[in-house]
Tab-separated table of C-alpha atoms in Angstrom:
chain	number	residue	atom	x	y	z
Q	1	MET	CA	-4.413	21.699	15.954
Q	2	THR	CA	-5.173	23.139	12.517
Q	3	LYS	CA	-6.288	20.942	9.643
Q	4	THR	CA	-2.942	21.476	7.880
Q	5	LYS	CA	-0.982	20.447	10.975
Q	6	LYS	CA	-3.156	17.331	11.383
Q	7	ILE	CA	-2.527	16.335	7.763
Q	8	LEU	CA	1.208	16.936	8.157
Q	9	ALA	CA	1.297	14.926	11.403
Q	10	GLY	CA	-0.567	12.044	9.730
Q	11	THR	CA	1.786	12.102	6.744
Q	12	LEU	CA	4.848	12.051	9.001
Q	13	ALA	CA	3.394	9.189	11.048
Q	14	ALA	CA	2.719	7.163	7.886
Q	15	ALA	CA	6.270	7.810	6.650
Q	16	ALA	CA	7.677	6.695	10.000
Q	17	LEU	CA	5.587	3.508	9.876
Q	18	ALA	CA	6.776	2.786	6.345
Q	19	ALA	CA	10.404	3.387	7.354
Q	20	ALA	CA	10.030	1.111	10.378
Q	21	ALA	CA	8.611	-1.621	8.130
Q	22	GLY	CA	11.562	-1.260	5.746
Q	23	VAL	CA	9.565	0.237	2.881
Q	24	SER	CA	11.685	2.390	0.613
Q	25	ALA	CA	10.221	5.142	-1.544
Q	26	SER	CA	12.354	3.920	-4.454
Q	27	ARG	CA	10.912	0.382	-4.327
Q	28	CYS	CA	7.471	-1.049	-4.637
Q	29	ALA	CA	6.286	-1.949	-1.134
Q	30	GLY	CA	5.698	-5.644	-0.758
Q	31	PHE	CA	8.116	-6.743	-3.472
Q	32	ALA	CA	11.652	-8.037	-2.995
Q	33	GLY	CA	11.102	-8.946	0.645
Q	34	THR	CA	9.691	-5.699	2.021
Q	35	GLU	CA	6.669	-5.742	4.323
Q	36	THR	CA	3.863	-3.251	4.723
Q	37	ALA	CA	2.119	-1.924	7.814
Q	38	SER	CA	-1.184	-3.290	6.439
Q	39	ARG	CA	-0.258	-6.764	7.708
Q	40	LEU	CA	-1.574	-5.748	11.129
Q	41	ALA	CA	-5.130	-5.644	9.786
Q	42	GLU	CA	-4.951	-9.002	7.972
Q	43	PRO	CA	-6.188	-12.426	9.102
Q	44	PRO	CA	-3.600	-14.587	10.912
Q	45	ALA	CA	-2.162	-15.960	7.684
Q	46	ALA	CA	0.290	-14.768	5.041
Q	47	PRO	CA	0.381	-10.947	5.237
Q	48	ALA	CA	-0.960	-8.649	2.530
Q	49	GLY	CA	2.495	-7.932	1.057
Q	50	THR	CA	3.294	-11.602	0.473
Q	51	GLU	CA	4.151	-12.600	-3.092
Q	52	PHE	CA	2.803	-15.816	-4.565
Q	53	PRO	CA	3.817	-17.778	-7.679
Q	54	VAL	CA	0.976	-17.835	-10.210
Q	55	ARG	CA	1.256	-19.257	-13.720
Q	56	LEU	CA	-0.125	-17.384	-16.734
Q	57	GLY	CA	0.573	-18.041	-20.415
Q	58	GLY	CA	3.648	-20.200	-19.825
Q	59	LYS	CA	5.152	-17.697	-17.368
Q	60	THR	CA	5.413	-17.980	-13.604
Q	61	LEU	CA	4.629	-14.614	-12.042
Q	62	SER	CA	5.299	-13.276	-8.557
Q	63	LEU	CA	2.018	-11.665	-7.519
Q	64	ARG	CA	0.654	-9.810	-4.547
Q	65	LEU	CA	-3.084	-10.288	-4.032
Q	66	ALA	CA	-5.610	-7.514	-3.493
Q	67	LEU	CA	-8.550	-9.289	-1.842
Q	68	THR	CA	-10.067	-6.712	0.502
Q	69	GLU	CA	-11.688	-3.427	-0.468
Q	70	LEU	CA	-8.817	-1.534	1.215
Q	71	GLU	CA	-6.163	-3.535	-0.662
Q	72	ARG	CA	-7.967	-2.991	-3.963
Q	73	ARG	CA	-8.270	0.759	-3.338
Q	74	ARG	CA	-4.588	1.011	-2.342
Q	75	GLY	CA	-3.380	-1.167	-5.220
Q	76	LEU	CA	0.126	-0.209	-6.337
Q	77	THR	CA	-0.067	3.377	-5.068
Q	78	GLY	CA	3.447	4.737	-4.631
Q	79	CYS	CA	5.055	1.934	-6.642
Q	80	ARG	CA	7.829	3.389	-8.821
Q	81	GLY	CA	8.279	0.234	-10.860
Q	82	LEU	CA	7.862	-3.513	-10.785
Q	83	PRO	CA	10.460	-6.256	-11.109
Q	84	GLU	CA	10.220	-8.490	-14.192
Q	85	ASN	CA	7.201	-10.844	-13.958
Q	86	ALA	CA	5.923	-9.222	-10.740
Q	87	GLY	CA	2.528	-7.623	-10.327
Q	88	MET	CA	-0.709	-7.389	-8.389
Q	89	LEU	CA	-3.778	-9.553	-8.904
Q	90	PHE	CA	-7.065	-7.905	-7.924
Q	91	ALA	CA	-9.717	-10.522	-7.115
Q	92	TYR	CA	-13.393	-9.716	-6.659
Q	93	PRO	CA	-16.259	-11.796	-5.284
Q	94	ASP	CA	-18.374	-11.006	-8.362
Q	95	ALA	CA	-17.926	-10.419	-12.087
Q	96	LYS	CA	-18.812	-7.059	-13.662
Q	97	ARG	CA	-17.308	-4.151	-15.599
Q	98	ARG	CA	-14.257	-2.768	-13.733
Q	99	ALA	CA	-12.507	0.600	-13.651
Q	100	PHE	CA	-8.972	1.443	-12.522
Q	101	TRP	CA	-7.060	4.718	-12.232
Q	102	MET	CA	-3.406	5.560	-11.718
Q	103	ARG	CA	-3.609	8.367	-9.162
Q	104	GLY	CA	-0.543	8.081	-6.925
Q	105	VAL	CA	1.154	5.472	-9.122
Q	106	PRO	CA	4.332	7.026	-10.601
Q	107	ALA	CA	5.019	4.221	-13.123
Q	108	ASP	CA	3.193	3.229	-16.310
Q	109	LEU	CA	1.433	-0.144	-16.027
Q	110	SER	CA	-0.413	-2.684	-18.159
Q	111	ILE	CA	-3.645	-4.212	-16.925
Q	112	GLY	CA	-5.268	-7.457	-17.972
Q	113	PHE	CA	-8.930	-8.154	-17.309
Q	114	PHE	CA	-9.979	-11.793	-16.674
Q	115	ASP	CA	-13.322	-13.572	-16.398
Q	116	ALA	CA	-14.495	-15.898	-13.583
Q	117	ALA	CA	-12.637	-18.843	-15.157
Q	118	GLY	CA	-9.371	-16.855	-15.128
Q	119	MET	CA	-9.344	-16.363	-18.908
Q	120	LEU	CA	-7.737	-13.148	-20.173
Q	121	LEU	CA	-10.370	-11.087	-21.954
Q	122	GLU	CA	-8.441	-7.891	-22.792
Q	123	THR	CA	-5.428	-5.767	-21.899
Q	124	ARG	CA	-5.009	-2.024	-21.608
Q	125	GLU	CA	-2.093	0.346	-20.998
Q	126	MET	CA	-2.319	2.839	-18.127
Q	127	GLN	CA	-0.255	6.023	-17.771
Q	128	ALA	CA	1.435	7.075	-14.538
Q	129	GLU	CA	-0.415	9.529	-12.299
Q	130	ASN	CA	-3.481	9.570	-14.575
Q	131	ALA	CA	-6.643	10.097	-12.505
Q	132	ALA	CA	-8.931	9.224	-15.441
Q	133	SER	CA	-10.475	5.769	-15.102
Q	134	VAL	CA	-9.554	2.955	-17.470
Q	135	PHE	CA	-12.627	0.754	-17.927
Q	136	SER	CA	-12.814	-2.857	-18.991
Q	137	ARG	CA	-14.817	-3.361	-22.161
Q	138	SER	CA	-16.343	-6.523	-20.731
Q	139	ASP	CA	-18.891	-6.732	-17.934
Q	140	ARG	CA	-17.614	-10.238	-17.008
Q	141	VAL	CA	-14.423	-9.173	-15.163
Q	142	LYS	CA	-13.687	-10.945	-11.878
Q	143	PHE	CA	-9.890	-10.504	-11.866
Q	144	ALA	CA	-7.536	-7.743	-12.955
Q	145	LEU	CA	-3.776	-8.095	-13.177
Q	146	GLU	CA	-1.467	-5.073	-13.097
Q	147	MET	CA	2.034	-5.592	-14.497
Q	148	ARG	CA	4.777	-3.253	-15.700
Q	149	ALA	CA	4.019	-1.322	-18.894
Q	150	ARG	CA	3.719	-3.428	-22.086
Q	151	TRP	CA	4.279	-6.682	-20.147
Q	152	PHE	CA	1.441	-8.586	-21.858
Q	153	GLU	CA	2.582	-7.571	-25.359
Q	154	GLU	CA	6.295	-8.205	-24.670
Q	155	ASN	CA	5.574	-11.665	-23.231
Q	156	GLY	CA	3.073	-12.783	-25.867
Q	157	VAL	CA	0.295	-13.166	-23.297
Q	158	ALA	CA	-2.893	-12.500	-25.250
Q	159	PRO	CA	-6.650	-12.887	-24.745
Q	160	GLY	CA	-7.468	-16.549	-24.159
Q	161	ALA	CA	-4.500	-17.133	-21.801
Q	162	ARG	CA	-5.542	-18.490	-18.400
Q	163	LEU	CA	-4.468	-17.863	-14.840
Q	164	SER	CA	-3.704	-21.129	-13.036
Q	165	SER	CA	-6.796	-21.830	-10.906
Q	166	ALA	CA	-4.747	-24.040	-8.564
Q	167	ASP	CA	-2.054	-21.371	-8.047
Q	168	VAL	CA	-4.568	-18.595	-7.336
Q	169	ALA	CA	-6.581	-20.862	-4.993
Q	170	ALA	CA	-3.433	-21.791	-3.025
Q	171	ALA	CA	-2.413	-18.126	-2.740
Q	172	VAL	CA	-5.900	-17.022	-1.641
Q	173	GLU	CA	-6.082	-19.779	0.996
Q	174	SER	CA	-2.578	-18.880	2.235
Q	175	ARG	CA	-3.900	-15.389	2.891
Q	176	GLY	CA	-6.739	-16.900	4.971
Q	177	PHE	CA	-9.530	-16.187	2.475
Q	178	PRO	CA	-11.944	-18.683	0.884
Q	179	SER	CA	-10.771	-19.850	-2.534
Q	180	GLU	CA	-14.403	-20.501	-3.557
Q	181	LYS	CA	-14.974	-16.743	-3.429
Q	182	PHE	CA	-11.708	-15.401	-4.871
Q	183	ALA	CA	-10.095	-18.066	-7.116
Q	184	PRO	CA	-10.920	-18.756	-10.778
Q	185	ASP	CA	-13.474	-21.432	-11.533
Q	186	GLU	CA	-12.005	-24.648	-12.880
Q	187	PRO	CA	-12.295	-24.682	-16.684
Q	188	ALA	CA	-14.980	-27.017	-18.056
Q	189	GLU	CA	-13.668	-30.332	-19.406
């Protein structure tokens, strides 16, 4: 089989898997009750496409978690838009400067970068299908939150706002991962 035929066969197989899982090209996989094929590779807990309520700046969000390297690389690829107050929280085991790109994401997004305590440090806007990396200014980033374009500005969520440590910990544990590694530190008294 030629390389082109192998690529075509793989693409068709992936499309068939997505169709079997109920994933529509016009929706963002994992939101509004859809499931993804990635659940087969997850621990025996809530699957990767599960949405969790997480509070931020007086709002309750519906977030998918990206906890594994594969989930973080995949991100919101193919997502044509997000429902109001829905997004993806990328959690890392360590804090450092982070970079994101929009290759394969056909909708503009906003991204917020958070420190280890879950405090919002900065926000940036990202353009659809842009392969150029968007870097955090800070080297203390442990979490990144992707939301629909201009979400942070429109909702008055500014630097200093905090992710709920308890909500993120509960979501992480529901996925079968250790909250000590992937949830924000409790703020100092």
